[in-house]
């Protein structure tokens, strides 16, 4: 009923993106951009398409424009953060994930933020954020793995072993977990 509606075109483009119908999504986004280019949701979707096409600089610009248009565009923060991580730009990604978890604290993004801090050699920040959101309730293979990894980076091998072994016992069989356990045991002469 409203083929020239920005909302309609971006909604259809979003569906096409989810269904991997990229040419169709591009057509709808082009129509939407001709209607009103300064829409945050539109810019985010244009970034998703650019990223899919391997045009990472354009994707980054689109996500940033989306955020400039709407400072609470959480999907844009997530997409920009993921892009920056993919490029190894952890320092730049960190504030985007912090914004996400301050607005929408889900385990997935809390864990990502904690791992970013560990990668930046700031394990105490990772431990603080894990404590803030999970307290001592770490009875999950991924949560225990994050805390164990943070202690491992701090070279507190006994604490690292406690959490890494818990992660393993809870089902986290990542080879990195196994490697850290072995190194920690060697350091402690176990």
GROMACS .gro file of N, CA, C and O in nm, residues 3 22 24 29 32-34 40 43-44 52 64 72 78 80-81 102 108 133 152 155 161 177:
model
   92
    3UNK      N    1   0.443   0.182  -0.129
    3UNK     CA    2   0.570   0.138  -0.186
    3UNK      C    3   0.683   0.241  -0.171
    3UNK      O    4   0.800   0.206  -0.178
   22UNK      N    5   2.077  -1.043  -0.111
   22UNK     CA    6   2.150  -0.916  -0.110
   22UNK      C    7   2.112  -0.823  -0.225
   22UNK      O    8   2.094  -0.702  -0.202
   24UNK      N    9   1.826  -0.789  -0.380
   24UNK     CA   10   1.695  -0.734  -0.350
   24UNK      C   11   1.706  -0.630  -0.238
   24UNK      O   12   1.642  -0.525  -0.242
   29UNK      N   13   1.706  -0.065  -0.038
   29UNK     CA   14   1.781   0.037   0.035
   29UNK      C   15   1.810   0.159  -0.052
   29UNK      O   16   1.810   0.272  -0.003
   32UNK      N   17   1.494   0.352  -0.046
   32UNK     CA   18   1.482   0.417   0.085
   32UNK      C   19   1.576   0.535   0.096
   32UNK      O   20   1.539   0.641   0.150
   33UNK      N   21   1.697   0.520   0.046
   33UNK     CA   22   1.795   0.629   0.053
   33UNK      C   23   1.751   0.749  -0.031
   33UNK      O   24   1.774   0.864   0.007
   34UNK      N   25   1.684   0.722  -0.142
   34UNK     CA   26   1.630   0.832  -0.225
   34UNK      C   27   1.516   0.904  -0.155
   34UNK      O   28   1.493   1.022  -0.178
   40UNK      N   29   1.872   0.672   1.065
   40UNK     CA   30   1.969   0.589   1.134
   40UNK      C   31   1.958   0.441   1.096
   40UNK      O   32   2.058   0.375   1.067
   43UNK      N   33   2.093   0.379   0.751
   43UNK     CA   34   2.239   0.383   0.746
   43UNK      C   35   2.299   0.254   0.803
   43UNK      O   36   2.397   0.203   0.750
   44UNK      N   37   2.241   0.202   0.910
   44UNK     CA   38   2.288   0.076   0.965
   44UNK      C   39   2.275  -0.037   0.863
   44UNK      O   40   2.369  -0.114   0.843
   52UNK      N   41   2.896  -0.693   0.405
   52UNK     CA   42   2.877  -0.819   0.332
   52UNK      C   43   2.952  -0.817   0.200
   52UNK      O   44   3.004  -0.919   0.156
   64UNK      N   45   2.886   0.458   1.169
   64UNK     CA   46   2.913   0.581   1.243
   64UNK      C   47   2.809   0.687   1.212
   64UNK      O   48   2.767   0.762   1.301
   72UNK      N   49   2.135   0.623   2.028
   72UNK     CA   50   2.090   0.501   2.094
   72UNK      C   51   2.065   0.388   1.994
   72UNK      O   52   1.990   0.295   2.021
   78UNK      N   53   2.668  -0.236   1.790
   78UNK     CA   54   2.706  -0.378   1.782
   78UNK      C   55   2.779  -0.405   1.651
   78UNK      O   56   2.887  -0.466   1.649
   80UNK      N   57   2.927  -0.197   1.443
   80UNK     CA   58   3.054  -0.128   1.436
   80UNK      C   59   3.157  -0.197   1.525
   80UNK      O   60   3.272  -0.219   1.484
   81UNK      N   61   3.117  -0.236   1.644
   81UNK     CA   62   3.208  -0.308   1.734
   81UNK      C   63   3.258  -0.438   1.673
   81UNK      O   64   3.377  -0.469   1.678
  102UNK      N   65   2.583  -0.117   2.863
  102UNK     CA   66   2.520  -0.021   2.953
  102UNK      C   67   2.372  -0.004   2.919
  102UNK      O   68   2.290   0.025   3.006
  108UNK      N   69   2.606  -1.227   2.599
  108UNK     CA   70   2.689  -1.227   2.478
  108UNK      C   71   2.777  -1.102   2.470
  108UNK      O   72   2.898  -1.112   2.444
  133UNK      N   73   2.806  -0.788   3.655
  133UNK     CA   74   2.686  -0.844   3.592
  133UNK      C   75   2.653  -0.986   3.636
  133UNK      O   76   2.537  -1.027   3.628
  152UNK      N   77   4.442  -1.583   3.411
  152UNK     CA   78   4.561  -1.635   3.342
  152UNK      C   79   4.647  -1.518   3.292
  152UNK      O   80   4.769  -1.519   3.310
  155UNK      N   81   4.845  -1.363   3.541
  155UNK     CA   82   4.945  -1.459   3.590
  155UNK      C   83   4.912  -1.510   3.731
  155UNK      O   84   4.999  -1.551   3.806
  161UNK      N   85   4.338  -2.161   3.707
  161UNK     CA   86   4.307  -2.305   3.704
  161UNK      C   87   4.169  -2.335   3.759
  161UNK      O   88   4.095  -2.417   3.702
  177UNK      N   89   4.138  -2.327   2.615
  177UNK     CA   90   4.115  -2.358   2.756
  177UNK      C   91   4.212  -2.469   2.799
  177UNK      O   92   4.278  -2.459   2.903
   0.00000   0.00000   0.00000
